[in-house]
mmCIF file of C-alpha atoms in Angstrom:
data_model
loop_
_atom_site.group_PDB
_atom_site.id
_atom_site.type_symbol
_atom_site.label_atom_id
_atom_site.label_comp_id
_atom_site.label_asym_id
_atom_site.label_seq_id
_atom_site.Cartn_x
_atom_site.Cartn_y
_atom_site.Cartn_z
ATOM 1 C CA MET A 1 -109.728 -33.317 63.000
ATOM 2 C CA ARG A 2 -109.942 -29.518 63.682
ATOM 3 C CA ALA A 3 -107.612 -29.851 66.747
ATOM 4 C CA SER A 4 -105.032 -31.798 64.879
ATOM 5 C CA ALA A 5 -104.962 -29.141 62.089
ATOM 6 C CA LEU A 6 -104.508 -26.415 64.645
ATOM 7 C CA PHE A 7 -101.644 -28.497 66.246
ATOM 8 C CA VAL A 8 -99.944 -28.896 62.878
ATOM 9 C CA LEU A 9 -100.239 -25.176 62.193
ATOM 10 C CA ALA A 10 -98.836 -24.339 65.600
ATOM 11 C CA LEU A 11 -95.809 -26.585 65.047
ATOM 12 C CA ALA A 12 -95.186 -25.194 61.671
ATOM 13 C CA ALA A 13 -95.277 -21.635 63.038
ATOM 14 C CA ALA A 14 -92.973 -22.602 65.976
ATOM 15 C CA ALA A 15 -90.186 -24.275 63.831
ATOM 16 C CA PRO A 16 -88.840 -21.050 62.036
ATOM 17 C CA ALA A 17 -89.017 -19.151 65.406
ATOM 18 C CA ALA A 18 -86.815 -21.768 67.131
ATOM 19 C CA ALA A 19 -84.368 -21.754 64.236
ATOM 20 C CA LEU A 20 -83.979 -17.959 64.423
ATOM 21 C CA GLU A 21 -83.204 -18.232 68.160
ATOM 22 C CA ILE A 22 -80.323 -20.708 67.739
ATOM 23 C CA GLY A 23 -78.523 -18.706 65.088
ATOM 24 C CA THR A 24 -75.336 -19.685 63.373
ATOM 25 C CA LEU A 25 -71.860 -20.321 64.870
ATOM 26 C CA PHE A 26 -70.280 -17.507 62.672
ATOM 27 C CA HIS A 27 -72.706 -14.658 62.398
ATOM 28 C CA THR A 28 -71.145 -12.373 59.843
ATOM 29 C CA PRO A 29 -70.019 -13.032 56.210
ATOM 30 C CA GLU A 30 -66.650 -11.477 57.050
ATOM 31 C CA GLU A 31 -65.999 -14.062 59.738
ATOM 32 C CA ARG A 32 -66.925 -16.795 57.311
ATOM 33 C CA GLN A 33 -64.570 -15.421 54.687
ATOM 34 C CA LYS A 34 -61.710 -15.155 57.139
ATOM 35 C CA LEU A 35 -62.168 -18.835 58.027
ATOM 36 C CA ASP A 36 -62.244 -19.856 54.324
ATOM 37 C CA ARG A 37 -59.006 -17.922 53.761
ATOM 38 C CA MET A 38 -57.303 -19.618 56.649
ATOM 39 C CA ARG A 39 -58.476 -23.013 55.443
ATOM 40 C CA ARG A 40 -56.954 -22.383 52.052
ATOM 41 C CA GLY A 41 -53.726 -21.384 53.748
ATOM 42 C CA GLU A 42 -53.685 -17.775 52.682
ATOM 43 C CA PRO A 43 -51.858 -15.349 54.971
ATOM 44 C CA GLU A 44 -53.886 -13.145 57.208
ATOM 45 C CA ARG A 45 -54.536 -9.578 56.086
ATOM 46 C CA THR A 46 -53.218 -7.167 58.570
ATOM 47 C CA THR A 47 -53.425 -3.376 58.387
ATOM 48 C CA THR A 48 -50.789 -2.763 61.173
ATOM 49 C CA ALA A 49 -47.113 -2.691 60.578
ATOM 50 C CA PRO A 50 -45.265 -5.776 61.785
ATOM 51 C CA MET A 51 -43.576 -5.476 65.178
ATOM 52 C CA GLU A 52 -39.831 -5.498 65.358
ATOM 53 C CA ARG A 53 -38.667 -8.792 66.862
ATOM 54 C CA THR A 54 -36.450 -8.599 69.913
ATOM 55 C CA THR A 55 -36.207 -12.287 70.617
ATOM 56 C CA VAL A 56 -35.353 -15.370 68.580
ATOM 57 C CA PRO A 57 -38.545 -17.032 67.225
ATOM 58 C CA GLN A 58 -39.424 -20.366 68.691
ATOM 59 C CA ILE A 59 -41.348 -23.162 67.055
ATOM 60 C CA THR A 60 -44.300 -23.786 69.360
ATOM 61 C CA GLY A 61 -46.199 -26.254 67.170
ATOM 62 C CA TYR A 62 -46.312 -28.175 63.877
ATOM 63 C CA VAL A 63 -49.129 -29.895 62.073
ATOM 64 C CA GLN A 64 -48.232 -32.104 59.044
ATOM 65 C CA ARG A 65 -51.224 -32.776 56.840
ATOM 66 C CA SER A 66 -51.467 -35.530 54.159
ATOM 67 C CA ASP A 67 -52.282 -33.054 51.407
ATOM 68 C CA GLY A 68 -48.991 -31.191 51.899
ATOM 69 C CA LYS A 69 -50.392 -27.994 53.433
ATOM 70 C CA ASN A 70 -48.681 -28.016 56.758
ATOM 71 C CA THR A 71 -48.991 -25.486 59.517
ATOM 72 C CA LEU A 72 -46.038 -24.262 61.723
ATOM 73 C CA TRP A 73 -46.626 -22.246 64.850
ATOM 74 C CA LEU A 74 -43.965 -19.539 65.514
ATOM 75 C CA ASP A 75 -44.396 -18.029 68.918
ATOM 76 C CA GLY A 76 -47.966 -19.187 69.033
ATOM 77 C CA GLN A 77 -49.004 -17.703 65.596
ATOM 78 C CA PRO A 78 -49.926 -20.160 62.884
ATOM 79 C CA VAL A 79 -47.810 -19.913 59.576
ATOM 80 C CA PRO A 80 -48.913 -21.979 56.692
ATOM 81 C CA THR A 81 -46.276 -23.818 54.800
ATOM 82 C CA ASN A 82 -46.991 -25.339 51.440
ATOM 83 C CA ASN A 83 -43.518 -26.392 50.297
ATOM 84 C CA PRO A 84 -43.066 -30.175 50.844
ATOM 85 C CA ARG A 85 -39.241 -29.834 50.682
ATOM 86 C CA ALA A 86 -39.443 -27.651 53.752
ATOM 87 C CA THR A 87 -41.095 -30.373 55.864
ATOM 88 C CA PRO A 88 -37.910 -32.001 57.170
ATOM 89 C CA LEU A 89 -36.542 -28.584 58.059
ATOM 90 C CA LEU A 90 -39.597 -27.377 60.014
ATOM 91 C CA ASP A 91 -40.454 -30.658 61.854
ATOM 92 C CA PRO A 92 -39.572 -30.038 65.433
ATOM 93 C CA ARG A 93 -39.065 -33.794 66.099
ATOM 94 C CA LYS A 94 -36.049 -33.754 63.889
ATOM 95 C CA VAL A 95 -32.708 -32.703 65.403
ATOM 96 C CA GLN A 96 -31.654 -29.528 63.761
ATOM 97 C CA ASP A 97 -28.297 -28.984 65.440
ATOM 98 C CA GLU A 98 -25.958 -31.858 65.858
ATOM 99 C CA GLY A 99 -23.368 -29.782 67.856
ATOM 100 C CA PRO A 100 -19.636 -30.305 67.753
ATOM 101 C CA GLN A 101 -18.399 -33.743 66.802
ATOM 102 C CA LEU A 102 -15.972 -35.001 69.418
ATOM 103 C CA PRO A 103 -13.731 -38.005 69.009
ATOM 104 C CA PRO A 104 -14.686 -40.839 71.407
ATOM 105 C CA ARG A 105 -11.366 -40.618 73.348
ATOM 106 C CA SER A 106 -11.934 -37.034 74.285
ATOM 107 C CA ILE A 107 -14.962 -37.920 76.396
ATOM 108 C CA GLN A 108 -14.046 -38.936 79.948
ATOM 109 C CA ALA A 109 -16.169 -40.054 82.848
ATOM 110 C CA LEU A 110 -15.478 -38.024 86.035
ATOM 111 C CA PRO A 111 -15.469 -39.505 89.384
ATOM 112 C CA PRO A 112 -18.383 -38.650 91.696
ATOM 113 C CA ALA A 113 -18.065 -35.379 93.618
ATOM 114 C CA PRO A 114 -17.212 -35.755 97.327
ATOM 115 C CA GLU A 115 -20.017 -35.331 99.817
ATOM 116 C CA PRO A 116 -20.149 -31.922 101.624
ATOM 117 C CA LYS A 117 -19.079 -31.891 105.219
ATOM 118 C CA ARG A 118 -21.809 -31.348 107.816
#
């Protein structure tokens, strides 16, 4: 009886020590708040001035959620979009530029190019 009581006490003392060693995935409250803001779709708070863009931005990703809070990636940076009317404009699977409309008669098939002489 006495040995089993000591064993139970040893297990009870070891459990909190093991929990402290594992820790949590996000250690600071600031990191947790940042993740909560990102989940709500709030823009990131930056203290630096935005860089001047020298190239045309490219859509590098798009996630369409069922609740209407979509995320668009511009040059690898997530940008939350909450406007459901913008969804067709931002979806990269949609063709955005149809190009010039040519009449069918103006398109001609060219003969194959001659083979180069050896």
